[in-house]
GROMACS .gro file of C-alpha atoms in nm:
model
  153
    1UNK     CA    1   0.489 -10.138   0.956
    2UNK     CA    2   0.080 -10.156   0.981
    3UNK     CA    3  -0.073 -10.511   0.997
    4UNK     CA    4  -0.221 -10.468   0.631
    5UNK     CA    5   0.100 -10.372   0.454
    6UNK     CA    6   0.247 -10.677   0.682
    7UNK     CA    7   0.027 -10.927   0.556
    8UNK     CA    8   0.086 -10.803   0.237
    9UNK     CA    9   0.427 -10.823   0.243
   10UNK     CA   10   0.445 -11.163   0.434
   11UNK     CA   11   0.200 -11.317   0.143
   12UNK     CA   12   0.412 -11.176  -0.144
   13UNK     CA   13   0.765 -11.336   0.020
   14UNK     CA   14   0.555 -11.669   0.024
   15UNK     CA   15   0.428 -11.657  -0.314
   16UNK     CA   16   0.754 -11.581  -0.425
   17UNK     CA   17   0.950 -11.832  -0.249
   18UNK     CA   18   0.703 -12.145  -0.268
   19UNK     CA   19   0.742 -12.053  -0.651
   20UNK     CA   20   1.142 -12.057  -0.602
   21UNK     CA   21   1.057 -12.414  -0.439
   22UNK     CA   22   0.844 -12.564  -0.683
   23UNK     CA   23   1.125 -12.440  -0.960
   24UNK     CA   24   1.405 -12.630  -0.771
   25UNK     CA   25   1.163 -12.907  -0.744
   26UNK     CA   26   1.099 -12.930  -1.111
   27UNK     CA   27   1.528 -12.879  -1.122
   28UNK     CA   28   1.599 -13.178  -0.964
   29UNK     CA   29   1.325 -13.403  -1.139
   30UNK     CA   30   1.503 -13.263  -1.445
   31UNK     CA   31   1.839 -13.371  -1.331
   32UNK     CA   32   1.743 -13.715  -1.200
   33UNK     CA   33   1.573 -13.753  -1.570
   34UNK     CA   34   1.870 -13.661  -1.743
   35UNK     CA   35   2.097 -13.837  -1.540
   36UNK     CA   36   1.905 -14.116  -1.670
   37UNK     CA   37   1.903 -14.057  -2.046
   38UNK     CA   38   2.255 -13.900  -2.097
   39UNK     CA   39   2.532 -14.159  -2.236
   40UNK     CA   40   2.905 -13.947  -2.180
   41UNK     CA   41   3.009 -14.100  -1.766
   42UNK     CA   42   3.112 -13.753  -1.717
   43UNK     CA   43   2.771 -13.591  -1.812
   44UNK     CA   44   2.573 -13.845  -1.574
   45UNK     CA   45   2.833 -13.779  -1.306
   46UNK     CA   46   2.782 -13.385  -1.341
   47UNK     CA   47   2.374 -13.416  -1.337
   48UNK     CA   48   2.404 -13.648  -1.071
   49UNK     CA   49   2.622 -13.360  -0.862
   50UNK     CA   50   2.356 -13.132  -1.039
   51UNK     CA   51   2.083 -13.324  -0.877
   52UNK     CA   52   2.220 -13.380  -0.535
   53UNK     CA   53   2.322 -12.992  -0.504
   54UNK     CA   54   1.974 -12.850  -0.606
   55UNK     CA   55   1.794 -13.118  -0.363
   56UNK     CA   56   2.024 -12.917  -0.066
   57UNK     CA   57   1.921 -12.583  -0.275
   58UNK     CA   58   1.536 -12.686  -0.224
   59UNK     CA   59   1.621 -12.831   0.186
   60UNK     CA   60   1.753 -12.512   0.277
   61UNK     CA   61   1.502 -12.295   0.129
   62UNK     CA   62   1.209 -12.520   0.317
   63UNK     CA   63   1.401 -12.502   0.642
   64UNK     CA   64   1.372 -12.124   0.602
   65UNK     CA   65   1.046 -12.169   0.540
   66UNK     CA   66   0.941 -12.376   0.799
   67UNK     CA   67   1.174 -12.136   1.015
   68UNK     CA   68   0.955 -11.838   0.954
   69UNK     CA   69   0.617 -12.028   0.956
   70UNK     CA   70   0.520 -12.039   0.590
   71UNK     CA   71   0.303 -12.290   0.434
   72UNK     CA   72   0.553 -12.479   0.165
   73UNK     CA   73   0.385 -12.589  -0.183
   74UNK     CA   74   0.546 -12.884  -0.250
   75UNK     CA   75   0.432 -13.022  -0.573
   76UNK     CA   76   0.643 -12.912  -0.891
   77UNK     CA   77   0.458 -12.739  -1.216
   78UNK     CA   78   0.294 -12.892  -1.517
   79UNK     CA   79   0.494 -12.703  -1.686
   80UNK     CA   80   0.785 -12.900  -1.533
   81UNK     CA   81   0.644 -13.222  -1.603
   82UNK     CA   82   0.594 -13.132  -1.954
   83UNK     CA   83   0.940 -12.974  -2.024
   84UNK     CA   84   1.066 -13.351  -1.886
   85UNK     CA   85   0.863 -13.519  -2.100
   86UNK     CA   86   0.933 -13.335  -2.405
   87UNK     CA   87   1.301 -13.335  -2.334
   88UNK     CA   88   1.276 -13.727  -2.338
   89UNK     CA   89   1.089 -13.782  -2.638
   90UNK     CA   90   1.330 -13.534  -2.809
   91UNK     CA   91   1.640 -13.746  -2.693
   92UNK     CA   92   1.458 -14.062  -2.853
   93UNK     CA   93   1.474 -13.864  -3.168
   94UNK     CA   94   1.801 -13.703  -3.203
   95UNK     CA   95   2.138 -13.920  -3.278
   96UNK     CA   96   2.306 -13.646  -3.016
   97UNK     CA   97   2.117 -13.712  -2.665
   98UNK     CA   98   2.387 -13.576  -2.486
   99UNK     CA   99   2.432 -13.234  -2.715
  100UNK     CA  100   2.009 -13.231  -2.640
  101UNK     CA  101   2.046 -13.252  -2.260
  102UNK     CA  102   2.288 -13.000  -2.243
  103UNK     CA  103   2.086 -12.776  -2.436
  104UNK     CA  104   1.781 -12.825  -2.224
  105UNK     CA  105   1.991 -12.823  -1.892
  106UNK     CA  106   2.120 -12.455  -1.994
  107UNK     CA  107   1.800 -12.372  -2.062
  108UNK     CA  108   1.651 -12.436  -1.777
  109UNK     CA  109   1.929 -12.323  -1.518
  110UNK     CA  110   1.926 -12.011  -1.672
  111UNK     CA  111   1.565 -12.011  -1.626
  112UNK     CA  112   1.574 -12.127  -1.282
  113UNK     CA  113   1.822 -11.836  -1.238
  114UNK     CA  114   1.550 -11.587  -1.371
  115UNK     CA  115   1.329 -11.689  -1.098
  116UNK     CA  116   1.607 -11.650  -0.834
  117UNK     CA  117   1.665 -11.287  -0.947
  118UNK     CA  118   1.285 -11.227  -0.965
  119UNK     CA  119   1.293 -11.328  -0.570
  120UNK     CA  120   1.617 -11.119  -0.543
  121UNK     CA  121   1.481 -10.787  -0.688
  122UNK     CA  122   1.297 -10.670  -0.383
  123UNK     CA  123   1.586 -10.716  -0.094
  124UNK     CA  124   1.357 -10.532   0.144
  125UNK     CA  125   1.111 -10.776   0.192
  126UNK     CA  126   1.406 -11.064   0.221
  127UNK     CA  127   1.581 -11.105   0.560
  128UNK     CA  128   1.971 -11.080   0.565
  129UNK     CA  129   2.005 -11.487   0.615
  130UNK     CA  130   1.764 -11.546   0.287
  131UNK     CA  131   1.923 -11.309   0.095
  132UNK     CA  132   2.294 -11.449   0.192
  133UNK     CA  133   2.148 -11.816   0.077
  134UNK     CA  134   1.998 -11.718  -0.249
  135UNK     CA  135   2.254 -11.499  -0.352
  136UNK     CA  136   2.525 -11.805  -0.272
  137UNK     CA  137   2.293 -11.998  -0.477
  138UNK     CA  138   2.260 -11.792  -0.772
  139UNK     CA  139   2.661 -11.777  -0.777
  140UNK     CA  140   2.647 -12.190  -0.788
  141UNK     CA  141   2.383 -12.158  -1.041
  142UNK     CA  142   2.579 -11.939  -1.252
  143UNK     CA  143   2.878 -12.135  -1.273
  144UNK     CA  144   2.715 -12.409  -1.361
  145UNK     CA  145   2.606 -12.238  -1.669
  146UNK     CA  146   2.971 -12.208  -1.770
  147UNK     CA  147   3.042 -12.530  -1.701
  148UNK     CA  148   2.731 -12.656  -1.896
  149UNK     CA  149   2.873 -12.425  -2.186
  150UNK     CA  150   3.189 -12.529  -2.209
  151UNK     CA  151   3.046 -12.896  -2.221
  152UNK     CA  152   2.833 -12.794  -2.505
  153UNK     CA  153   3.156 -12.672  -2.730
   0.00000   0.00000   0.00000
């Protein structure tokens, strides 16, 4: 591989993955926040889990990072912040807060998932070890979906 396609592809897998970080940071801010607002014991105790499993998501994709030398954005997205916000001010409004966090939560995780597969659809820049992780991931975040579904009925 030339230098210049190197660099290239070196500075795509970053932008890609600090994205992928910034999305699991904005995850668990939105789990800690719903945590917070949801009433049902059994829905606090699930975005609790929620929250403590996609802080370890977010720690093993920086230690890869840091492993191979990248620079790691760390901050999470307006966009983020505002989703929070709005998700809260919603809840103040609605009789059914936990119905409305479970909406947003699906949302959101299949978003996150989107971004996952986005980082997934070119394997060739990805080394076997990344792959392996975000792929085990992915499987988490998908059955969490179902779970968050069969909440919602």
């Amino acid at each position: 591989m030339k230098a210049k396609q190197r660099l290239a592809y070196l500075t795509e897998l970053q932008s890609k993955l600090n994205n992928l970080y910034k999305e699991l940071n904005n995850a668990v801010k939105r789990f800690r926040s719903l945590s917070q607002i949801a009433k049902s014991h059994s829905l606090v105790s699930f975005y609790q889990k929620k929250l403590e499993e996609r802080n370890q998501f977010r720690l093993e994709l920086k230690t890869h990072l840091k492993r191979n030398d990248a620079k790691i954005e760390s901050s999470g997205t307006v966009t983020g912040a505002l989703s929070r916000l709005h998700a809260k001010i919603k809840v103040m409004f609605d009789n059914d807060d936990d119905q409305v966090s479970l909406t947003k939560a699906t949302y959101h995780e299949e978003s996150l998932l989107h971004v996952y597969q986005f980082v997934l659809r070119k394997p060739q820049i990805l080394d076997e070890g990344l792959i392996k992780l975000l792929k085990n991931h992915v499987e988490k975040i998908e059955s969490d979906i179902r779970v968050m579904r069969t909440f919602e009925s």
